[in-house]
XYZ file of C-alpha atoms in Angstrom:
555
model
C 8.452 -71.689 46.162
C 6.745 -70.335 49.263
C 3.117 -69.487 48.543
C 3.091 -65.926 50.174
C 6.103 -65.453 47.386
C 3.193 -65.760 44.930
C 0.554 -63.869 46.734
C 3.294 -60.726 46.449
C 4.608 -61.028 43.075
C 0.766 -61.158 41.158
C -0.270 -57.682 42.905
C 3.417 -56.291 41.632
C 2.799 -58.028 37.955
C -0.433 -56.148 37.816
C 0.568 -52.927 39.138
C 3.562 -53.064 36.802
C 0.984 -54.102 34.116
C -1.448 -51.031 34.781
C 1.481 -48.229 34.613
C 2.105 -46.346 31.362
C 4.951 -47.604 29.012
C 8.294 -46.039 29.954
C 7.307 -44.907 33.474
C 9.407 -45.221 36.345
C 9.422 -44.068 40.010
C 10.286 -40.383 39.015
C 7.582 -40.166 36.172
C 5.201 -40.844 38.753
C 6.069 -37.443 40.896
C 4.400 -34.443 39.711
C 6.798 -32.285 40.961
C 8.364 -30.904 37.589
C 4.808 -30.292 36.258
C 4.038 -28.306 39.391
C 6.899 -25.881 39.094
C 6.359 -25.444 35.161
C 2.949 -25.074 35.528
C 3.143 -22.306 38.721
C 5.801 -20.562 36.239
C 2.555 -20.257 33.754
C 0.907 -18.058 36.533
C -1.373 -20.529 37.310
C -2.519 -21.802 41.206
C -1.003 -25.142 42.542
C -4.363 -25.884 44.209
C -5.384 -27.582 40.935
C -2.419 -30.257 40.453
C -1.708 -33.168 42.275
C 1.754 -34.419 43.969
C 1.555 -37.516 42.248
C 0.102 -39.197 38.995
C -3.309 -40.070 39.052
C -5.697 -42.016 37.075
C -6.631 -40.169 33.521
C -10.192 -41.391 32.671
C -11.424 -37.978 33.525
C -9.168 -36.418 30.229
C -10.872 -35.478 27.149
C -8.185 -34.178 25.284
C -4.919 -35.973 26.691
C -4.290 -39.420 26.601
C -6.298 -41.151 29.239
C -3.118 -42.755 31.220
C -1.475 -41.508 34.388
C -1.516 -38.406 34.318
C -0.664 -34.940 36.680
C -3.789 -33.225 34.631
C -7.253 -32.595 36.833
C -10.083 -31.360 34.650
C -9.213 -27.983 35.719
C -5.730 -27.925 34.454
C -6.829 -29.667 31.177
C -9.167 -26.854 30.490
C -6.867 -23.829 31.636
C -3.778 -25.257 29.440
C -6.246 -25.467 26.764
C -7.205 -22.241 27.015
C -3.580 -21.298 27.274
C -2.547 -23.047 24.015
C -5.112 -21.074 22.172
C -3.713 -17.796 23.367
C -0.185 -18.856 22.906
C -1.236 -19.949 19.272
C -2.686 -16.647 18.355
C 0.289 -14.938 19.788
C 2.691 -17.021 17.560
C 0.832 -16.239 14.446
C 0.790 -12.293 15.380
C 4.221 -12.255 16.063
C 5.240 -14.338 13.286
C 3.418 -12.101 10.686
C 4.816 -8.881 12.636
C 7.220 -8.081 9.889
C 4.707 -8.089 6.899
C 2.256 -6.008 8.865
C 5.177 -3.333 10.272
C 6.168 -3.183 6.689
C 2.923 -1.980 4.742
C 2.012 -0.082 7.970
C 5.427 2.147 7.914
C 5.618 2.254 4.069
C 1.967 3.537 3.729
C 2.943 6.243 6.328
C 5.887 6.772 4.623
C 4.781 7.094 1.039
C 1.515 8.784 2.166
C 3.420 11.516 3.938
C 5.749 11.605 0.919
C 3.206 12.264 -1.810
C 0.982 15.025 0.311
C 4.011 16.874 1.203
C 5.287 16.726 -2.295
C 2.267 18.296 -3.577
C 2.218 21.229 -0.923
C 5.925 21.915 -1.715
C 4.860 22.127 -5.496
C 2.151 24.278 -4.854
C 4.118 26.601 -2.612
C 6.853 26.689 -5.287
C 4.529 27.616 -7.745
C 3.311 30.337 -5.756
C 6.579 32.074 -4.843
C 7.800 31.768 -8.264
C 4.694 33.461 -9.915
C 4.550 36.141 -7.397
C 8.245 37.398 -7.831
C 7.619 36.701 -11.665
C 4.343 38.252 -12.191
C 3.282 40.106 -9.085
C -0.279 41.278 -9.091
C -1.056 39.729 -12.379
C -1.018 36.411 -10.449
C -2.201 37.598 -7.442
C -5.704 38.539 -9.069
C -5.842 35.282 -10.631
C -4.150 32.686 -7.752
C -7.472 30.923 -7.561
C -7.025 29.399 -11.146
C -3.715 27.454 -9.614
C -4.864 27.149 -6.349
C -8.004 24.988 -7.650
C -5.369 22.939 -9.874
C -3.757 21.840 -6.805
C -6.510 21.521 -4.691
C -8.352 18.834 -7.221
C -4.548 17.212 -7.598
C -4.838 16.737 -3.739
C -8.651 15.571 -4.035
C -7.416 13.025 -6.603
C -5.029 11.708 -4.832
C -7.003 10.939 -1.485
C -9.488 9.128 -3.407
C -11.828 11.749 -4.705
C -14.063 11.227 -7.632
C -11.720 13.360 -10.084
C -11.551 12.916 -13.836
C -7.534 13.868 -14.380
C -7.946 14.489 -18.166
C -11.282 16.670 -17.624
C -9.740 18.701 -14.852
C -6.560 19.506 -16.458
C -8.332 20.616 -19.668
C -10.795 22.737 -17.629
C -7.372 24.567 -15.943
C -5.792 25.068 -19.156
C -9.143 26.434 -20.713
C -9.766 28.574 -17.705
C -5.960 30.175 -17.951
C -6.760 30.957 -21.770
C -9.850 32.825 -20.575
C -7.875 34.631 -17.738
C -4.713 35.492 -19.966
C -6.887 36.584 -23.080
C -8.584 39.344 -21.095
C -5.373 40.119 -19.661
C -3.849 40.873 -23.165
C -7.154 42.323 -24.588
C -7.952 44.543 -21.882
C -9.465 47.423 -24.527
C -12.274 44.613 -25.031
C -15.005 43.340 -22.900
C -15.675 39.825 -23.179
C -19.211 38.075 -22.355
C -19.120 34.785 -20.758
C -20.230 33.360 -24.123
C -17.270 34.751 -25.715
C -14.876 33.393 -23.395
C -16.557 29.968 -23.573
C -15.972 30.323 -27.581
C -12.452 31.284 -26.743
C -11.617 28.099 -24.731
C -13.050 26.090 -27.753
C -9.944 27.410 -29.426
C -7.414 25.895 -27.134
C -6.472 22.458 -29.198
C -6.846 24.526 -32.487
C -4.809 27.125 -31.861
C -2.331 25.748 -29.198
C -1.493 28.775 -27.040
C 0.507 27.387 -24.699
C 2.613 25.149 -26.745
C 2.802 21.524 -26.339
C 3.252 21.968 -22.675
C -0.612 21.044 -21.841
C -0.172 17.701 -23.743
C 2.497 16.760 -22.308
C 1.920 17.827 -18.883
C -1.124 15.908 -19.158
C 0.433 12.619 -19.908
C 2.880 12.879 -17.236
C 0.581 14.137 -14.671
C -2.232 11.469 -15.313
C 0.639 8.570 -15.515
C 2.228 10.011 -12.239
C -0.910 10.419 -10.202
C -2.631 7.090 -11.283
C 0.313 5.013 -9.892
C 1.145 6.928 -6.688
C -2.694 6.816 -5.915
C -2.733 3.431 -6.849
C 0.100 2.311 -5.191
C -0.498 4.073 -1.990
C -3.945 2.383 -1.946
C -2.350 -1.070 -2.624
C -0.032 -0.250 0.505
C -3.812 0.554 2.302
C -4.946 -2.713 1.177
C -1.760 -4.905 2.275
C -1.800 -3.274 5.766
C -5.634 -4.056 6.608
C -5.257 -7.582 5.103
C -2.290 -8.723 6.926
C -3.624 -6.860 10.093
C -6.686 -8.895 9.842
C -5.664 -12.243 8.595
C -3.017 -11.984 11.777
C -5.791 -12.060 14.310
C -6.925 -15.662 13.983
C -9.878 -17.643 15.762
C -8.612 -21.320 16.078
C -11.461 -23.715 15.574
C -12.504 -26.144 18.277
C -10.319 -28.933 16.605
C -7.519 -26.578 16.231
C -7.805 -25.991 19.962
C -7.904 -29.222 20.665
C -4.383 -30.158 18.479
C -2.881 -27.461 20.009
C -3.664 -28.645 23.792
C -2.270 -31.950 23.014
C 0.578 -30.964 21.344
C 1.814 -27.964 23.633
C 0.631 -29.297 26.969
C -0.291 -32.857 26.704
C 3.362 -33.306 27.845
C 2.728 -31.464 31.261
C -0.131 -34.098 31.820
C 2.332 -37.099 31.259
C 4.940 -35.671 33.732
C 7.048 -34.298 31.058
C 6.988 -30.565 30.979
C 10.563 -29.942 29.435
C 9.954 -32.246 26.563
C 9.176 -30.050 23.249
C 6.881 -31.072 20.149
C 8.423 -32.874 17.469
C 9.166 -30.775 14.364
C 6.912 -32.633 11.797
C 4.091 -33.086 14.406
C 4.055 -29.451 14.720
C 3.902 -28.839 11.204
C 0.908 -31.048 10.875
C -0.647 -29.051 13.523
C -0.264 -25.820 12.366
C -1.047 -26.711 8.387
C -4.408 -27.888 9.776
C -4.963 -24.712 12.204
C -3.451 -22.244 9.221
C -5.334 -24.214 6.430
C -7.537 -21.430 5.136
C -4.593 -18.535 5.676
C -2.439 -20.706 3.255
C -5.364 -20.165 0.753
C -4.536 -16.797 0.875
C -1.005 -17.037 -0.614
C -1.943 -17.547 -4.445
C -3.796 -14.046 -4.129
C -1.320 -12.452 -2.305
C 1.475 -13.444 -4.385
C -0.429 -11.842 -7.407
C -1.069 -8.570 -5.209
C 2.917 -8.317 -4.418
C 3.661 -9.020 -7.973
C 1.133 -6.081 -9.272
C 2.735 -3.984 -6.427
C 6.074 -4.388 -7.659
C 5.265 -3.692 -11.438
C 3.600 -0.245 -10.322
C 6.548 0.539 -8.199
C 8.511 0.270 -11.425
C 6.299 3.253 -12.693
C 6.872 5.289 -9.587
C 10.643 4.745 -10.752
C 10.191 5.656 -14.341
C 9.839 8.655 -16.540
C 6.472 8.978 -14.996
C 7.805 9.694 -11.693
C 5.244 11.950 -9.542
C 8.708 13.779 -8.166
C 10.225 14.206 -11.484
C 6.560 15.550 -12.734
C 5.623 17.897 -9.276
C 8.976 19.500 -8.736
C 9.192 21.488 -12.311
C 5.631 22.015 -12.410
C 5.918 25.470 -11.890
C 8.579 25.859 -14.308
C 6.409 24.509 -17.035
C 3.233 25.804 -16.389
C 5.088 28.893 -16.574
C 7.003 28.011 -20.042
C 3.259 27.769 -21.014
C 2.448 31.260 -20.401
C 5.183 32.804 -21.964
C 4.126 30.691 -25.008
C 0.724 32.308 -25.027
C 2.575 35.838 -24.347
C 4.550 35.515 -27.431
C 1.733 34.613 -29.577
C -0.682 37.020 -28.085
C -1.208 38.727 -31.249
C -1.536 35.983 -33.430
C -3.687 34.143 -30.848
C -5.970 36.982 -30.875
C -6.312 37.517 -34.342
C -7.323 34.085 -34.884
C -9.833 34.101 -32.080
C -11.248 37.357 -33.209
C -11.474 35.465 -36.708
C -13.812 32.634 -35.301
C -15.469 34.383 -32.537
C -16.043 37.351 -33.967
C -15.014 41.054 -33.137
C -15.408 41.534 -29.464
C -17.107 44.759 -28.062
C -14.776 47.486 -26.849
C -14.695 48.022 -23.242
C -17.166 50.980 -21.816
C -14.105 53.033 -21.094
C -10.426 52.786 -21.846
C -8.522 51.424 -19.147
C -5.748 53.399 -17.801
C -2.192 52.329 -18.357
C -1.705 51.102 -15.012
C -4.225 48.435 -15.704
C -2.506 47.264 -18.987
C 0.011 44.069 -18.161
C 2.804 46.160 -17.347
C 3.806 44.417 -14.079
C 5.541 41.645 -15.252
C 9.046 41.686 -14.303
C 12.104 39.345 -15.090
C 13.321 38.722 -11.682
C 12.927 35.133 -11.994
C 14.884 32.413 -10.056
C 15.934 29.843 -12.552
C 14.976 26.002 -11.666
C 17.693 24.033 -10.446
C 17.002 20.535 -10.754
C 19.629 19.280 -8.108
C 16.567 20.866 -5.490
C 14.588 18.496 -3.809
C 11.710 19.142 -1.671
C 12.019 19.009 1.959
C 9.376 16.402 2.515
C 8.440 15.300 6.493
C 9.401 11.717 5.025
C 12.873 13.231 4.759
C 13.733 10.981 1.636
C 13.439 10.962 -2.165
C 10.859 8.628 -4.050
C 13.866 6.955 -5.437
C 15.302 5.579 -2.085
C 11.699 5.141 -0.806
C 10.720 2.956 -3.688
C 13.878 0.939 -3.361
C 13.144 -0.005 0.162
C 9.717 -0.857 -0.573
C 10.463 -3.206 -3.390
C 12.878 -4.786 -1.051
C 10.217 -5.461 1.635
C 7.653 -6.445 -0.851
C 9.791 -9.352 -2.273
C 10.333 -10.640 1.340
C 6.377 -10.772 2.029
C 5.697 -13.252 -0.897
C 4.276 -16.683 0.149
C 4.394 -15.319 3.864
C 1.107 -17.211 4.786
C 1.663 -20.546 3.555
C 5.351 -20.070 5.200
C 3.580 -19.645 8.680
C 3.591 -23.379 9.870
C 7.352 -23.496 9.037
C 8.277 -20.273 10.531
C 6.481 -21.129 13.954
C 7.812 -25.123 13.777
C 11.306 -23.264 13.272
C 11.063 -21.320 16.431
C 13.338 -23.081 19.380
C 10.854 -22.203 22.119
C 7.937 -24.258 20.378
C 9.776 -27.546 19.082
C 12.496 -29.460 19.597
C 13.875 -28.876 16.412
C 14.543 -31.181 13.393
C 17.846 -32.535 15.165
C 15.908 -34.044 18.014
C 13.434 -36.451 16.158
C 13.929 -39.247 18.872
C 13.638 -36.958 21.986
C 10.293 -35.226 21.191
C 6.976 -35.170 22.039
C 4.533 -37.278 18.923
C 1.252 -36.596 20.729
C 1.281 -39.847 22.714
C 4.687 -40.116 24.250
C 8.395 -38.939 23.814
C 9.639 -40.720 20.859
C 9.960 -40.006 16.728
C 6.800 -38.735 14.777
C 6.100 -40.864 11.986
C 3.508 -39.536 10.199
C 3.812 -37.798 6.667
C 3.726 -34.004 6.748
C 0.802 -32.551 4.852
C 0.688 -30.420 1.798
C -0.544 -26.624 2.002
C -4.131 -25.158 1.860
C -7.258 -26.172 3.053
C -8.328 -29.230 0.565
C -4.963 -31.077 1.673
C -6.125 -31.573 5.192
C -8.618 -34.183 4.483
C -6.346 -36.737 5.757
C -4.390 -34.562 8.561
C -3.772 -36.886 11.533
C -3.684 -34.155 13.944
C -6.602 -31.735 13.280
C -9.836 -32.160 12.452
C -10.532 -29.743 9.403
C -13.800 -29.358 7.695
C -12.593 -28.833 4.301
C -16.247 -28.452 2.669
C -16.435 -24.921 4.785
C -13.869 -22.416 3.703
C -13.250 -19.583 6.115
C -15.565 -16.815 5.252
C -13.609 -14.058 6.541
C -10.383 -15.150 4.704
C -12.483 -15.490 1.453
C -13.186 -11.880 2.026
C -9.443 -11.003 2.185
C -8.696 -13.067 -1.140
C -11.745 -10.792 -2.600
C -10.364 -7.711 -1.488
C -6.622 -8.539 -2.650
C -8.033 -9.331 -6.173
C -9.942 -6.299 -6.413
C -6.802 -4.309 -5.523
C -4.762 -6.363 -7.683
C -6.888 -5.360 -10.646
C -6.751 -1.747 -9.985
C -2.574 -2.171 -10.164
C -2.878 -4.025 -13.248
C -4.794 -1.013 -14.705
C -2.374 1.522 -13.078
C 0.264 -0.447 -14.373
C -1.526 -0.076 -17.837
C -1.817 3.809 -17.653
C -5.464 3.507 -16.948
C -7.391 5.416 -14.630
C -8.921 3.557 -11.327
C -11.980 4.233 -9.464
C -11.853 4.318 -5.793
C -15.444 5.557 -5.337
C -15.325 3.859 -1.865
C -11.694 3.268 -0.870
C -12.713 1.969 2.787
C -14.321 -1.213 0.779
C -11.362 -3.325 -0.247
C -13.540 -6.019 -0.516
C -16.239 -4.587 -2.957
C -16.277 -5.264 -6.554
C -15.907 -1.520 -7.951
C -12.672 0.059 -8.794
C -12.185 -1.507 -12.252
C -10.188 0.583 -14.829
C -12.387 3.343 -16.178
C -10.731 2.830 -19.828
C -8.203 4.264 -21.627
C -7.599 7.976 -21.866
C -6.591 10.134 -24.790
C -3.195 10.838 -25.465
C -2.325 8.054 -22.692
C -3.267 4.746 -24.173
C -0.439 2.174 -24.104
C -0.877 1.180 -27.595
C -0.313 4.796 -28.891
C 2.997 5.550 -26.877
C 4.001 1.454 -26.489
C 4.149 2.458 -22.946
C 4.481 -1.135 -21.919
C 7.492 -1.899 -23.739
C 8.986 1.644 -24.549
C 8.521 4.916 -23.646
C 8.101 7.381 -26.561
C 10.645 10.151 -26.363
C 7.643 12.495 -27.596
C 6.204 12.360 -23.863
C 9.161 11.809 -21.834
C 9.106 14.389 -19.184
C 13.056 13.706 -18.567
C 14.789 16.037 -16.291
C 17.064 16.880 -19.338
C 13.782 18.372 -21.191
C 13.167 20.489 -18.178
C 16.848 21.623 -17.695
C 16.495 22.827 -21.485
C 12.867 24.529 -20.753
C 14.338 26.363 -17.588
C 17.205 27.791 -19.672
C 15.042 29.300 -22.213
C 13.004 31.156 -19.948
C 14.925 33.919 -19.099
C 14.810 34.643 -22.929
C 10.991 34.137 -23.017
C 10.439 36.212 -20.022
C 12.228 38.879 -21.390
C 10.434 38.638 -24.915
C 7.202 38.576 -22.992
C 7.692 41.096 -21.116
C 8.367 43.205 -24.114
C 5.479 42.361 -26.120
C 3.328 43.669 -22.914
C 5.006 46.820 -23.002
C 4.545 47.427 -26.871
C 1.064 46.570 -26.610
C 0.404 48.764 -23.879
C 2.054 51.438 -25.935
C 0.003 50.794 -28.577
C -3.101 50.948 -26.589
C -1.860 54.400 -24.969
C -1.387 55.719 -28.557
C -5.175 55.002 -29.649
């Protein structure tokens, strides 16, 4: 063999050994990479026309490459931005669920209260005329306190309702006994007889149970939607660690540096990268699932007999029924009060007949159970609850599912059907390492992401605590215990535990958790029956008032 042939073969063999595995003439051109790089909006000034030695690379394999140091830096930043967008887009469903449903429920409840107050005012003006208008602040204060409670105010529902009935008794007692003068001390004595005399019948007891249960459930549920919304919004905005950014760059853009811009990551490779980058988010899942379960439990309360819509719709009828009871039994009530509190002093001068309660009229429009409030939400509570329950169920395990959802995206990976022609972090070939389990502690042997399992993300731990606190509030609300929302803006605080069981509302007394006691069931059939009797009650009450007026005129 001629010596010149050997002299040519040796340099060629050295050149072949120095080329990366699988390299060919096409692989040495950076034409495809330049096109893909330009499509990302980057300047072509940074990119070579042909592969260069890769000793300068800090993340990608240090072999022949189409990437300069500037390109690697820019693509690394690009991979970080794309990852953040992917997480935000993937969690879009759960975020919009809580944002939109919170808006609808809050809008519904607020307008429900407004409509209930307006309905009561309209009906009482027609029914009682000036007598109501002269004492309307008693009823206005009731709705003011109900609204304040719903919006997170520090209101004890039981005490507030007791105070309402006590004030109403004082006002009515003076109206049915206008010939007497009552001091503040005397009226205070009168109010003490409320429970003993039951001047309003059984309405206050039933209404207290219905209102407290309904408002506790409604307020806590909306507060839960608020917390879910805030947690979802916060967790969806991730800040990847340096180790995660390196892994993302290696997965998403090192194929560019190897001259393979169209080759996408292997599915299992993507899963390991995402499980490492989203390890802390996966740890949120357990508390999130418990929170969703608690929300579903309280949603059941919104559908049951303590449905706030079925409680507030007929509240005007129920209060009117209580007033009728008081009027029909006014003589007996007055006699027993005089016996217990003493004979009151006569009024300075006998009032004229005009001052007697003769302004009652029977032009009362009966309650129609088919009527529903026209709310801004344009729906009923039943439909709202059915919708939110479906969405809540779909929201379970959302955080541990993030890696799978992201890696299932065909724009991110090569998919499970193309396991041989995908990027495995080094070349276009099958990805061999096993897939890691979920959560921070399981990333100790993650082959793709350097994860410090000894330092849990403080921000994620704060969200876990916020969910834990809210779950506790929801469980209390489910059991009928009032919940303290002294500072509703701080979901991560430790406040908000149940304030204990209220009289007539304890689950043990009414077996609320298992069965609903008929005595406290505010079923619409009871409302219909009450409404049907109101015409007779109003007529009887008016006759009593006329008789009393005539008696006074004859004295």
